[in-house]
Coordinates of C-alpha atoms in Angstrom, one line a residue:
Chain A
X199 CA 0.0 0.0 0.0
X200 CA 3.0 2.3 -0.4
X201 CA 1.6 4.6 -3.0
X202 CA 4.7 6.7 -3.1
X203 CA 7.1 4.1 -4.3
X204 CA 7.4 0.5 -5.1
X205 CA 9.5 -0.6 -2.2
X206 CA 7.7 -2.0 0.8
X207 CA 8.4 -0.4 4.1
X208 CA 8.4 -2.8 7.0
X209 CA 6.1 -1.5 9.7
X210 CA 6.7 -3.6 12.8
X211 CA 4.0 -3.4 15.4
X212 CA 5.8 -3.7 18.7
X213 CA 3.1 -3.1 21.2
X214 CA -0.7 -3.1 21.3
X215 CA -2.5 -1.9 24.4
X216 CA -6.1 -2.8 25.0
X217 CA -8.6 -2.5 27.7
X218 CA -11.7 -4.4 28.7
X219 CA -14.0 -4.9 31.5
X220 CA -15.2 -7.8 33.5
X221 CA -18.3 -6.2 34.7
X222 CA -17.8 -7.5 38.1
X223 CA -15.8 -6.6 41.1
X224 CA -12.6 -8.5 41.4
X225 CA -11.0 -9.5 44.7
X226 CA -7.4 -8.7 44.1
X227 CA -6.2 -10.7 47.1
X228 CA -7.8 -13.8 45.8
X229 CA -6.3 -13.3 42.5
X230 CA -2.9 -12.7 44.0
X231 CA -3.0 -15.8 46.1
X232 CA -4.7 -18.2 43.8
X233 CA -3.7 -17.0 40.4
X234 CA -0.6 -18.2 38.6
X235 CA 2.0 -15.8 37.3
X236 CA 0.7 -12.8 39.2
X237 CA 2.4 -9.9 40.8
X238 CA 0.4 -8.2 43.5
X239 CA 1.0 -4.5 44.0
X240 CA -1.2 -3.5 47.0
X241 CA 0.4 -0.1 47.2
X242 CA -1.0 0.8 43.8
X243 CA -4.1 -1.4 44.1
X244 CA -3.6 -3.7 41.1
X245 CA -2.5 -7.1 40.2
X246 CA -0.3 -7.8 37.2
X247 CA -0.9 -11.1 35.5
X248 CA 1.5 -12.2 32.8
X249 CA 0.6 -14.6 30.1
X250 CA 3.1 -16.6 28.1
X251 CA 1.3 -17.7 25.0
X252 CA 0.4 -14.3 23.7
X253 CA 3.1 -12.6 25.7
X254 CA 1.0 -10.1 27.4
X255 CA 0.9 -8.4 30.8
X256 CA -2.4 -7.3 32.2
X257 CA -3.1 -4.9 34.9
X258 CA -6.1 -5.8 36.8
X259 CA -8.0 -3.5 39.1
X260 CA -10.5 -4.4 41.6
X261 CA -13.2 -2.5 39.8
X262 CA -13.0 -5.0 37.0
X263 CA -11.1 -2.9 34.5
X264 CA -8.2 -4.6 32.9
X265 CA -5.5 -3.1 30.7
X266 CA -3.7 -5.6 28.5
X267 CA -0.3 -4.7 27.1
X268 CA 2.5 -6.3 25.2
X269 CA 0.6 -8.0 22.4
X270 CA 2.1 -7.7 18.9
X271 CA -1.2 -7.4 17.0
X272 CA -4.8 -6.5 17.6
X273 CA -6.0 -10.0 17.3
X274 CA -3.4 -11.2 19.7
X275 CA -4.5 -8.6 22.1
X276 CA -8.0 -9.8 21.9
X277 CA -7.0 -13.4 22.2
X278 CA -4.9 -12.6 25.2
X279 CA -7.6 -10.6 26.8
X280 CA -10.1 -13.4 26.5
X281 CA -7.6 -15.9 27.8
X282 CA -7.1 -13.6 30.8
X283 CA -10.8 -13.3 31.3
X284 CA -11.1 -17.1 31.2
X285 CA -8.3 -17.3 33.8
X286 CA -10.2 -15.0 36.1
X287 CA -13.3 -16.9 35.5
X288 CA -11.5 -20.1 36.6
X289 CA -10.5 -18.4 39.7
X290 CA -14.2 -18.1 40.5
X291 CA -15.2 -14.6 39.4
X292 CA -18.3 -14.1 37.4
X293 CA -16.4 -12.6 34.5
X294 CA -18.2 -11.1 31.5
X295 CA -15.9 -10.1 28.7
X296 CA -17.1 -6.7 27.7
X297 CA -16.0 -3.4 26.2
X298 CA -12.8 -4.7 24.6
X299 CA -11.1 -1.8 23.0
X300 CA -7.6 -1.5 21.5
X301 CA -6.4 1.8 22.9
X302 CA -2.9 2.2 21.5
X303 CA -0.7 0.7 18.9
X304 CA 3.0 1.3 18.8
X305 CA 4.9 0.5 15.7
X306 CA 8.4 1.1 14.4
X307 CA 9.5 1.7 10.9
X308 CA 12.8 2.5 9.2
X309 CA 13.4 4.7 6.3
X310 CA 16.0 3.7 3.9
X311 CA 17.5 7.1 4.2
X312 CA 18.5 9.6 6.8
X313 CA 16.4 12.6 7.4
X314 CA 17.3 16.2 7.9
X315 CA 15.1 17.1 10.9
X316 CA 15.5 20.8 10.8
X317 CA 14.4 21.0 7.2
X318 CA 11.6 18.6 7.8
X319 CA 10.4 20.6 10.7
X320 CA 10.6 23.9 8.8
X321 CA 8.6 22.4 5.9
X322 CA 5.9 21.1 8.1
X323 CA 5.2 23.7 10.7
X324 CA 3.1 23.6 12.8
X325 CA 2.4 19.9 12.4
X326 CA 5.9 18.9 13.2
X327 CA 7.8 20.1 16.2
X328 CA 11.5 19.6 17.0
X329 CA 13.3 20.4 20.3
X330 CA 16.7 18.9 20.1
X331 CA 17.5 19.8 23.6
X332 CA 14.5 17.9 24.9
X333 CA 14.3 15.0 22.6
X334 CA 16.4 14.0 19.6
X335 CA 13.4 13.2 17.4
X336 CA 11.0 15.5 15.6
X337 CA 7.4 14.9 16.4
X338 CA 4.8 14.9 13.7
X339 CA 1.2 14.7 14.8
X340 CA -1.5 13.8 12.3
X341 CA -4.7 15.2 13.8
X342 CA -7.3 13.4 11.8
X343 CA -5.6 10.0 12.3
X344 CA -4.8 10.8 15.9
X345 CA -1.4 9.4 15.2
X346 CA 2.0 10.6 16.4
X347 CA 5.1 10.0 14.5
X348 CA 8.5 10.5 15.9
X349 CA 11.2 10.9 13.3
X350 CA 14.8 10.4 14.1
X351 CA 17.7 11.7 12.1
X352 CA 18.8 8.2 11.2
X353 CA 15.5 7.7 9.4
X354 CA 13.9 5.5 12.1
X355 CA 10.3 6.2 12.9
X356 CA 8.1 5.3 15.8
X357 CA 4.4 5.6 15.2
X358 CA 1.7 5.5 17.8
X359 CA -2.0 5.4 16.9
X360 CA -5.3 4.1 18.0
X361 CA -5.2 1.1 15.7
X362 CA -2.9 -0.6 13.2
X363 CA -4.7 0.8 10.2
X364 CA -4.1 4.3 11.4
X365 CA -0.5 3.6 12.0
X366 CA 0.0 2.3 8.5
X367 CA -1.8 5.2 7.0
X368 CA 0.3 7.6 9.0
X369 CA 3.5 6.1 7.8
X370 CA 2.3 6.5 4.3
X371 CA 1.3 10.0 4.8
X372 CA 4.6 11.0 6.2
X373 CA 6.8 9.1 3.8
X374 CA 6.8 11.7 1.0
X375 CA 7.5 14.5 3.5
X376 CA 10.4 12.6 4.8
X377 CA 11.6 11.7 1.3
X378 CA 11.9 15.4 0.5
X379 CA 14.1 16.0 3.4
X380 CA 16.5 13.2 2.9
X381 CA 19.9 14.1 4.2
X382 CA 22.1 13.7 1.2
X383 CA 19.6 15.8 -0.9
X384 CA 18.5 18.5 1.4
X385 CA 21.9 19.3 2.6
Chain B
X141 CA 17.3 -42.0 69.5
X142 CA 18.9 -40.2 66.6
X143 CA 22.6 -40.4 66.4
X144 CA 23.7 -39.3 63.0
X145 CA 21.6 -36.3 62.2
X146 CA 22.3 -33.4 59.9
X147 CA 22.0 -29.8 60.9
X148 CA 18.5 -29.5 59.7
X149 CA 17.4 -32.6 61.5
X150 CA 18.9 -31.2 64.6
X151 CA 17.1 -28.0 64.3
X152 CA 13.8 -29.8 63.8
X153 CA 14.4 -32.0 66.8
X154 CA 15.1 -29.0 68.9
X155 CA 11.9 -27.4 67.7
X156 CA 10.0 -30.6 68.6
X157 CA 11.6 -30.6 72.0
X158 CA 10.6 -27.0 72.6
X159 CA 7.1 -27.5 71.5
X160 CA 6.6 -30.6 73.6
X161 CA 8.1 -29.1 76.6
X162 CA 5.9 -26.0 76.3
X163 CA 2.9 -28.1 75.9
X164 CA 3.6 -30.3 78.8
X165 CA 2.0 -28.0 81.3
X166 CA -1.0 -27.4 79.1
X167 CA -1.5 -31.1 78.6
X168 CA -1.4 -31.7 82.3
X169 CA -3.9 -28.9 82.9
X170 CA -6.2 -30.5 80.4
X171 CA -6.0 -33.7 82.4
X172 CA -4.2 -35.7 79.7
X173 CA -1.5 -38.0 80.8
X174 CA 2.1 -37.4 80.2
X175 CA 2.2 -40.5 78.2
X176 CA -0.1 -39.0 75.6
X177 CA 2.4 -36.2 75.2
X178 CA 5.2 -38.6 74.8
X179 CA 3.3 -40.6 72.3
X180 CA 2.7 -37.5 70.3
X181 CA 6.4 -36.7 70.5
X182 CA 7.3 -40.2 69.3
X183 CA 4.8 -40.0 66.5
X184 CA 6.1 -36.7 65.4
X185 CA 9.7 -37.6 65.5
X186 CA 9.1 -40.9 63.7
X187 CA 7.1 -39.2 61.0
X188 CA 9.7 -36.6 60.6
X189 CA 12.5 -39.0 60.5
X190 CA 10.6 -41.1 58.0
X191 CA 10.3 -38.3 55.6
X192 CA 13.8 -37.2 56.2
X193 CA 15.4 -40.4 57.1
X194 CA 16.6 -40.8 53.6
X195 CA 18.0 -37.4 53.8
X196 CA 20.3 -37.9 56.6
X197 CA 21.4 -41.3 55.4
X198 CA 22.1 -39.8 52.1
X199 CA 23.8 -36.9 53.7
X200 CA 26.1 -39.2 55.5
X201 CA 26.9 -40.9 52.3
X202 CA 27.5 -37.7 50.5
X203 CA 29.6 -36.3 53.2
X204 CA 31.9 -39.3 53.4
X205 CA 32.1 -39.9 49.7
X206 CA 33.2 -36.3 49.2
X207 CA 36.1 -36.6 51.4
X208 CA 39.1 -36.2 49.2
X209 CA 42.4 -37.0 50.7
X210 CA 45.2 -35.3 49.0
X211 CA 48.6 -36.7 49.6
X212 CA 51.6 -34.4 49.3
X213 CA 54.3 -34.8 46.7
X214 CA 56.8 -36.5 48.9
X215 CA 54.5 -39.3 49.6
X216 CA 56.2 -41.1 46.8
X217 CA 59.3 -41.3 48.9
X218 CA 57.4 -42.8 51.7
X219 CA 55.6 -45.1 49.4
X220 CA 56.5 -48.2 51.1
X221 CA 55.4 -47.3 54.5
X222 CA 52.2 -45.7 53.4
X223 CA 51.0 -48.2 51.0
X224 CA 49.8 -49.9 54.0
X225 CA 46.2 -49.2 53.8
X226 CA 44.8 -46.3 55.5
X227 CA 42.7 -47.8 58.1
X228 CA 39.6 -46.0 58.7
X229 CA 37.6 -47.7 61.3
X230 CA 34.0 -46.9 61.2
X231 CA 31.9 -47.1 64.2
X232 CA 30.6 -50.5 63.4
X233 CA 32.5 -51.6 60.3
X234 CA 36.0 -51.1 59.3
X235 CA 36.8 -50.2 55.8
X236 CA 40.3 -50.1 54.6
X237 CA 41.6 -49.0 51.3
X238 CA 45.0 -48.4 49.9
X239 CA 46.5 -45.1 49.6
X240 CA 47.0 -44.1 46.0
X241 CA 50.5 -43.1 45.4
X242 CA 50.4 -43.0 41.7
X243 CA 50.1 -39.4 41.0
X244 CA 53.2 -37.4 41.0
X245 CA 52.3 -34.5 43.0
X246 CA 48.9 -35.0 44.5
X247 CA 47.2 -38.2 45.2
X248 CA 43.6 -38.0 45.9
X249 CA 41.1 -40.6 46.8
X250 CA 37.7 -40.6 48.1
X251 CA 36.4 -42.2 51.1
X252 CA 34.0 -44.9 50.2
X253 CA 30.4 -44.2 50.5
X254 CA 28.7 -45.3 53.6
X255 CA 31.6 -44.4 55.7
X256 CA 30.7 -43.7 59.2
X257 CA 32.8 -42.0 61.8
X258 CA 35.2 -42.2 63.5
X259 CA 37.7 -42.1 60.8
X260 CA 41.3 -42.5 61.3
X261 CA 43.5 -40.5 58.9
X262 CA 47.2 -40.8 58.7
X263 CA 49.5 -37.9 59.0
X264 CA 50.6 -35.8 56.1
X265 CA 47.2 -36.0 54.4
X266 CA 45.2 -33.1 53.2
X267 CA 41.5 -33.5 53.6
X268 CA 39.2 -31.8 51.4
X269 CA 35.5 -31.6 52.3
X270 CA 32.7 -31.5 49.9
X271 CA 32.6 -27.8 50.2
X272 CA 36.2 -27.6 49.0
X273 CA 37.8 -26.7 52.3
X274 CA 41.2 -28.2 52.9
X275 CA 42.4 -29.5 56.1
X276 CA 45.9 -30.4 56.5
X277 CA 46.6 -33.4 58.6
X278 CA 50.1 -33.4 59.9
X279 CA 49.4 -35.7 62.7
X280 CA 47.5 -38.9 62.5
X281 CA 44.1 -38.0 63.6
X282 CA 40.9 -39.7 64.1
X283 CA 38.0 -37.8 62.9
X284 CA 35.0 -38.3 65.1
X285 CA 31.7 -36.6 64.9
X286 CA 30.9 -34.2 67.7
X287 CA 28.5 -35.7 70.2
X288 CA 25.6 -34.0 68.4
X289 CA 26.4 -35.9 65.3
X290 CA 28.6 -33.4 63.4
X291 CA 29.8 -34.6 60.1
X292 CA 32.4 -32.3 58.9
X293 CA 36.1 -32.9 58.8
X294 CA 37.9 -32.7 62.0
X295 CA 40.3 -30.1 62.7
X296 CA 43.6 -31.9 62.5
X297 CA 46.3 -31.7 64.9
X298 CA 44.2 -30.0 67.4
X299 CA 44.7 -32.5 70.1
X300 CA 48.4 -32.2 69.7
X301 CA 48.9 -29.0 71.4
X302 CA 45.9 -29.4 73.6
X303 CA 47.3 -31.5 76.3
X304 CA 50.4 -29.5 76.4
X305 CA 49.7 -25.8 76.8
X306 CA 52.6 -24.2 75.1
X307 CA 53.4 -20.6 75.0
X308 CA 52.9 -20.0 71.4
X309 CA 53.7 -16.5 70.1
X310 CA 50.5 -14.9 69.0
X311 CA 49.8 -15.0 65.4
X312 CA 49.6 -11.6 64.1
X313 CA 49.2 -12.8 60.7
X314 CA 45.7 -14.0 60.7
X315 CA 44.1 -12.6 63.7
X316 CA 41.1 -11.4 61.7
X317 CA 40.4 -14.8 60.6
X318 CA 41.2 -16.6 63.7
X319 CA 39.6 -14.6 66.4
X320 CA 36.0 -15.3 65.6
X321 CA 36.2 -18.9 64.5
X322 CA 38.4 -20.0 67.2
X323 CA 35.7 -20.3 69.8
X324 CA 33.9 -22.6 67.5
X325 CA 35.5 -25.9 66.6
X326 CA 34.4 -28.3 64.0
X327 CA 34.8 -31.6 65.7
X328 CA 36.6 -33.1 68.4
X329 CA 39.6 -34.9 67.4
X330 CA 41.1 -37.7 69.2
X331 CA 44.6 -38.5 68.5
X332 CA 45.7 -41.9 69.3
X333 CA 49.3 -42.1 70.0
X334 CA 49.7 -45.5 68.5
X335 CA 49.4 -44.5 64.8
X336 CA 52.2 -42.0 65.3
X337 CA 54.7 -44.7 65.7
X338 CA 53.4 -46.4 62.7
X339 CA 54.0 -43.5 60.5
X340 CA 57.2 -41.8 61.4
X341 CA 58.0 -41.1 57.8
X342 CA 54.9 -39.0 57.6
X343 CA 56.7 -36.5 59.6
X344 CA 59.2 -36.1 56.9
X345 CA 56.4 -35.6 54.6
X346 CA 55.4 -32.6 56.4
X347 CA 58.6 -30.8 55.4
X348 CA 58.0 -30.0 51.8
X349 CA 54.4 -29.5 52.4
X350 CA 54.6 -25.8 52.6
X351 CA 52.7 -25.3 49.3
X352 CA 50.0 -27.4 50.8
X353 CA 50.2 -25.6 54.0
X354 CA 48.8 -22.3 52.9
X355 CA 45.8 -23.9 51.4
X356 CA 45.2 -26.0 54.4
X357 CA 45.7 -23.4 57.0
X358 CA 43.5 -20.6 55.9
X359 CA 41.0 -23.2 54.8
X360 CA 41.1 -24.5 58.3
X361 CA 40.6 -21.1 59.6
X362 CA 37.8 -20.4 57.2
X363 CA 36.4 -23.8 57.7
X364 CA 36.2 -23.0 61.3
X365 CA 34.4 -19.9 60.5
X366 CA 31.6 -21.9 59.1
X367 CA 31.0 -24.8 61.3
X368 CA 27.9 -26.7 61.4
X369 CA 25.4 -25.4 63.9
X370 CA 25.0 -28.5 65.8
X371 CA 28.6 -28.6 66.6
X372 CA 28.8 -28.8 70.3
X373 CA 31.8 -27.0 71.4
X374 CA 33.5 -30.0 72.9
X375 CA 36.7 -28.3 73.5
X376 CA 36.6 -24.6 73.4
X377 CA 39.7 -23.8 75.3
X378 CA 42.2 -25.7 73.3
X379 CA 40.9 -24.4 70.0
X380 CA 42.4 -21.0 70.2
X381 CA 45.6 -22.5 70.9
X382 CA 45.0 -25.2 68.4
X383 CA 44.9 -23.0 65.4
X384 CA 48.0 -21.0 66.0
X385 CA 49.8 -24.1 67.0
X386 CA 48.5 -26.0 64.1
X387 CA 49.7 -23.4 61.7
X388 CA 53.1 -23.2 63.3
X389 CA 53.4 -26.9 63.0
X390 CA 52.6 -27.0 59.4
X391 CA 54.9 -24.2 58.6
X392 CA 57.8 -26.1 59.9
X393 CA 60.8 -25.5 57.8
X394 CA 62.5 -28.2 55.9
X395 CA 65.3 -28.6 58.2
X396 CA 63.1 -29.7 61.0
X397 CA 62.0 -33.2 61.6
X398 CA 59.0 -33.5 63.7
X399 CA 59.0 -36.5 65.8
X400 CA 55.7 -36.7 67.5
X401 CA 56.8 -39.3 69.7
X402 CA 58.8 -36.7 71.5
X403 CA 55.8 -34.7 72.0
X404 CA 54.6 -31.6 70.3
X405 CA 56.2 -29.2 72.6
X406 CA 59.4 -29.4 70.7
X407 CA 57.7 -28.9 67.4
X408 CA 56.0 -25.9 68.7
X409 CA 58.9 -24.2 70.1
X410 CA 61.0 -24.8 67.2
X411 CA 58.6 -23.9 64.5
X412 CA 57.5 -20.8 66.2
X413 CA 60.7 -19.0 65.6
X414 CA 60.9 -19.9 62.0
X415 CA 57.4 -19.3 61.0
X416 CA 57.4 -15.6 60.8
X417 CA 59.6 -15.4 57.8
X418 CA 57.6 -17.6 55.5
X419 CA 54.3 -16.8 56.8
X420 CA 53.6 -13.7 54.8
X421 CA 54.3 -15.5 51.5
X422 CA 52.4 -18.4 52.6
X423 CA 49.5 -16.3 53.6
X424 CA 49.3 -14.8 50.2
X425 CA 49.2 -18.1 48.5
X426 CA 46.6 -19.3 50.9
X427 CA 44.3 -16.4 50.2
X428 CA 44.5 -16.9 46.5
X429 CA 43.8 -20.5 46.7
X430 CA 41.0 -20.0 49.1
X431 CA 39.4 -17.5 46.8
X432 CA 39.5 -20.0 44.0
X433 CA 38.0 -22.6 46.1
X434 CA 35.4 -20.3 47.4
X435 CA 34.2 -19.6 43.9
X436 CA 33.5 -23.2 43.4
X437 CA 31.4 -23.5 46.4
X438 CA 27.8 -24.3 45.8
X439 CA 25.5 -22.6 48.2
X440 CA 23.2 -25.4 48.9
X441 CA 25.6 -28.2 49.1
X442 CA 27.5 -26.1 51.6
X443 CA 24.4 -25.5 53.5
X444 CA 23.7 -29.2 53.7
X445 CA 27.1 -29.8 55.2
X446 CA 27.9 -26.6 57.0
X447 CA 24.9 -24.6 57.7
X448 CA 26.0 -21.3 59.1
X449 CA 28.2 -19.3 56.8
X450 CA 27.5 -15.8 58.0
X451 CA 27.4 -14.0 61.2
X452 CA 28.9 -15.1 64.5
X453 CA 28.9 -18.8 64.5
X454 CA 28.8 -19.7 68.1
X455 CA 25.1 -19.3 68.6
X456 CA 24.1 -20.7 65.3
X457 CA 21.7 -23.0 66.9
X458 CA 19.9 -20.2 68.6
X459 CA 19.7 -18.2 65.5
X460 CA 18.2 -20.9 63.5
X461 CA 15.7 -21.7 66.0
X462 CA 14.6 -18.1 66.2
X463 CA 14.4 -18.1 62.5
X464 CA 12.5 -21.2 62.4
X465 CA 9.8 -20.6 65.0
X466 CA 8.7 -17.1 64.0
X467 CA 8.3 -18.4 60.5
X468 CA 5.2 -20.2 61.5
X469 CA 3.8 -17.3 63.3
X470 CA 4.2 -14.8 60.5
X471 CA 1.1 -13.8 58.7
X472 CA 2.5 -12.9 55.4
X473 CA 5.0 -15.3 53.9
X474 CA 6.2 -15.9 50.5
X475 CA 4.3 -19.1 50.4
X476 CA 3.8 -20.7 47.1
X477 CA 1.7 -23.4 48.5
X478 CA -1.9 -24.1 47.6
X479 CA -2.8 -25.4 51.0
X480 CA -2.5 -22.1 52.7
X481 CA -4.7 -20.5 50.2
X482 CA -7.6 -22.6 51.2
X483 CA -7.4 -21.3 54.7
X484 CA -7.4 -17.8 53.5
X485 CA -10.2 -18.4 51.1
X486 CA -12.4 -19.6 53.9
X487 CA -11.6 -16.5 55.8
X488 CA -12.4 -14.3 52.9
X489 CA -15.8 -13.1 53.7
X490 CA -16.8 -10.7 51.0
X491 CA -17.4 -12.6 47.8
X492 CA -17.9 -9.5 45.8
X493 CA -21.0 -10.9 44.3
X494 CA -19.3 -14.0 43.2
X495 CA -20.2 -17.4 44.4
X496 CA -16.7 -18.7 44.6
X497 CA -17.6 -22.0 46.0
X498 CA -20.2 -22.8 43.4
X499 CA -18.5 -21.6 40.4
X500 CA -14.9 -22.5 41.1
X501 CA -15.3 -26.1 40.2
X502 CA -18.0 -25.8 37.7
X503 CA -16.5 -25.8 34.3
X504 CA -19.9 -26.4 32.8
X505 CA -21.3 -24.8 29.9
X506 CA -23.3 -22.4 32.0
X507 CA -20.3 -20.4 33.0
X508 CA -18.8 -20.6 29.5
X509 CA -21.8 -19.0 28.1
X510 CA -21.4 -15.9 30.1
X511 CA -17.8 -15.1 29.2
X512 CA -18.2 -12.7 26.4
X513 CA -20.8 -10.0 26.7
X514 CA -20.1 -7.3 24.3
X515 CA -22.6 -5.0 22.8
X516 CA -23.7 -7.9 20.8
X517 CA -23.8 -10.6 23.5
X518 CA -21.9 -13.4 21.9
X519 CA -22.2 -16.9 23.1
X520 CA -19.5 -18.5 25.1
X521 CA -18.4 -20.7 22.3
X522 CA -15.7 -18.2 21.5
X523 CA -14.1 -18.6 24.8
X524 CA -10.7 -19.8 24.4
X525 CA -9.7 -22.5 26.9
X526 CA -6.3 -22.2 28.4
X527 CA -4.2 -24.0 25.9
X528 CA -1.2 -23.7 28.0
X529 CA -1.4 -26.2 30.8
X530 CA -0.3 -24.5 33.9
X531 CA 3.0 -25.8 35.2
X532 CA 2.3 -28.5 37.6
X533 CA 2.7 -27.6 41.2
X534 CA 6.0 -29.0 42.2
X535 CA 6.8 -30.2 45.6
X536 CA 9.8 -28.0 45.8
X537 CA 8.7 -25.2 48.1
X538 CA 10.5 -22.4 49.9
X539 CA 8.8 -20.9 52.9
X540 CA 10.6 -17.8 53.9
X541 CA 10.6 -14.1 54.3
X542 CA 11.9 -11.8 51.7
X543 CA 14.3 -8.9 51.8
X544 CA 13.9 -7.9 48.2
X545 CA 12.4 -9.3 45.1
X546 CA 13.2 -7.6 41.9
X547 CA 12.1 -8.1 38.4
X548 CA 13.3 -6.7 35.0
X549 CA 11.2 -7.8 32.1
X550 CA 11.3 -11.5 32.8
X551 CA 14.4 -11.7 34.9
X552 CA 13.7 -12.1 38.6
X553 CA 16.1 -11.7 41.5
X554 CA 15.3 -12.9 45.0
X555 CA 16.9 -11.9 48.2
X556 CA 15.3 -14.1 50.8
X557 CA 15.9 -14.6 54.5
X558 CA 15.0 -16.9 57.3
X559 CA 13.5 -19.8 55.5
X560 CA 13.2 -23.5 54.8
X561 CA 13.5 -24.9 51.4
X562 CA 12.1 -28.3 50.6
X563 CA 13.9 -29.5 47.5
X564 CA 13.8 -33.0 46.2
X565 CA 12.4 -34.2 49.5
X566 CA 15.1 -32.7 51.6
X567 CA 14.8 -29.7 53.9
X568 CA 17.3 -27.0 53.8
X569 CA 17.2 -24.2 56.4
X570 CA 18.7 -20.9 55.6
X571 CA 19.1 -17.5 57.0
X572 CA 19.8 -15.9 53.7
X573 CA 19.2 -17.0 50.2
X574 CA 19.8 -15.4 46.9
X575 CA 18.3 -16.5 43.7
X576 CA 17.8 -15.7 40.1
X577 CA 15.3 -16.9 37.7
X578 CA 13.9 -16.4 34.3
X579 CA 10.2 -16.6 33.7

């Protein structure tokens, strides 16, 4: 789907964050004592449960809200969330899997060229911002996609967005802009 | 009733004793006979010994089989005399095996398994325990367990100076090492005078044993630092003298022949003057060797042989008891044991709207149907069963308190304290444990 050129850019999704609800109160102490692979954090009031198969870590609150992180795809996140809910159900809670929502997707991508960040920022004000003293990357926010892209001078990108589709679209959108500001050319 | 017991068994027995004694009055108040209490005690002890009986037996075997006797280089010269088998009389049976003199520099052989104490060891032999500590035997010694059933190697040549208080010049060299361990002695050593006559050439063997000496000596000292807890200090007084004297004897210069028939007084006075020169060099060698050996030490095997490695060693029994008893009283423990959970579950009043008892075991379709309830309420057919079978609950359990537990991604580091580990059926009691694991 790279309309700009024929090469394919590898967008690697590194993290998918999702939330869901169990619609019932959860006794964290019971989960902590009986559950397997759990870390109890009473000071914060949550239990971390780690799953191996989809490698995910879930933060479980007593209200029944669960945040599931570490998955590498949206489907995996859902699968992991359901497994988790099943786990809690086995512990004895009347769990109802509801309100599953992927909240955040983090992906990395690498341009085959280096980018001149100052030019890139100049060309794309105010969408792009660059504060080298604060952070070595230029930040490009696409409002309609609600995606944020961080561009590094080496040409590496990290993209965060509400779902994988948005992320892919964001990369495509920003590619031509970056292409203009390639280091060997712009300099 | 229990003669050969390891340090853990000893601790448990002392716990049993304490409990029984404390209950005696209560039992009497209740009107129960003393006999009942004794029955309880016997039952308890027998059950405990049954579960651990193999342990101690195994422990005895392991201990003895790990004894490595290293013969110094010059043993070759004294081949003829020493090929006579090293008689190691056990308490009931006597095993004898020949001394290997094949190797050029060091000859090592292991004591046969099943060896029981007392063990008679000829002079000029370096004993190495399972934990890697070296004990230099310059005088024929008999290694006997302490009355409480201690199993580690005896401190050789202790008895030699003991009967003859000799004014030994204070050892300035290793006071830091000596001072604390000296009050605690590993085992009592009986030194029969007869073997000495049999092995006069062994005295010569002590001459070029200086390279052995460093290893042996600091190891002796360090070994004393970590004595088993149940070691009853049979002879406290001679021990401070024993160590300096021992060292001086082993540092005897080549020119000196130690004839133990003449008594150790001579040796002491003679060696004392000559030791100072070589001691510093020897000490350096010793420290290096000991460091190497220490690296090879395995924490738990050491624990099984010599329990207390840290802290003042003289009251090790008390420490362990104190560590053992409060364990049971603590509310929060790092227990990974399913049994305790049931107790807690019963006490867990608020069920938060869940009927735990009813639904916990029911894996029927009813529950499955309710798993997914999104805006379109899907059926429970989509529910994914746990494909990954949970790792079976092992019997290896550690019950302890924690100092610090740290995790980075999936790497865990544990700093534990005051605990008991049941591993492969055996119990190991520790005051400190450090562990690493990957999840």
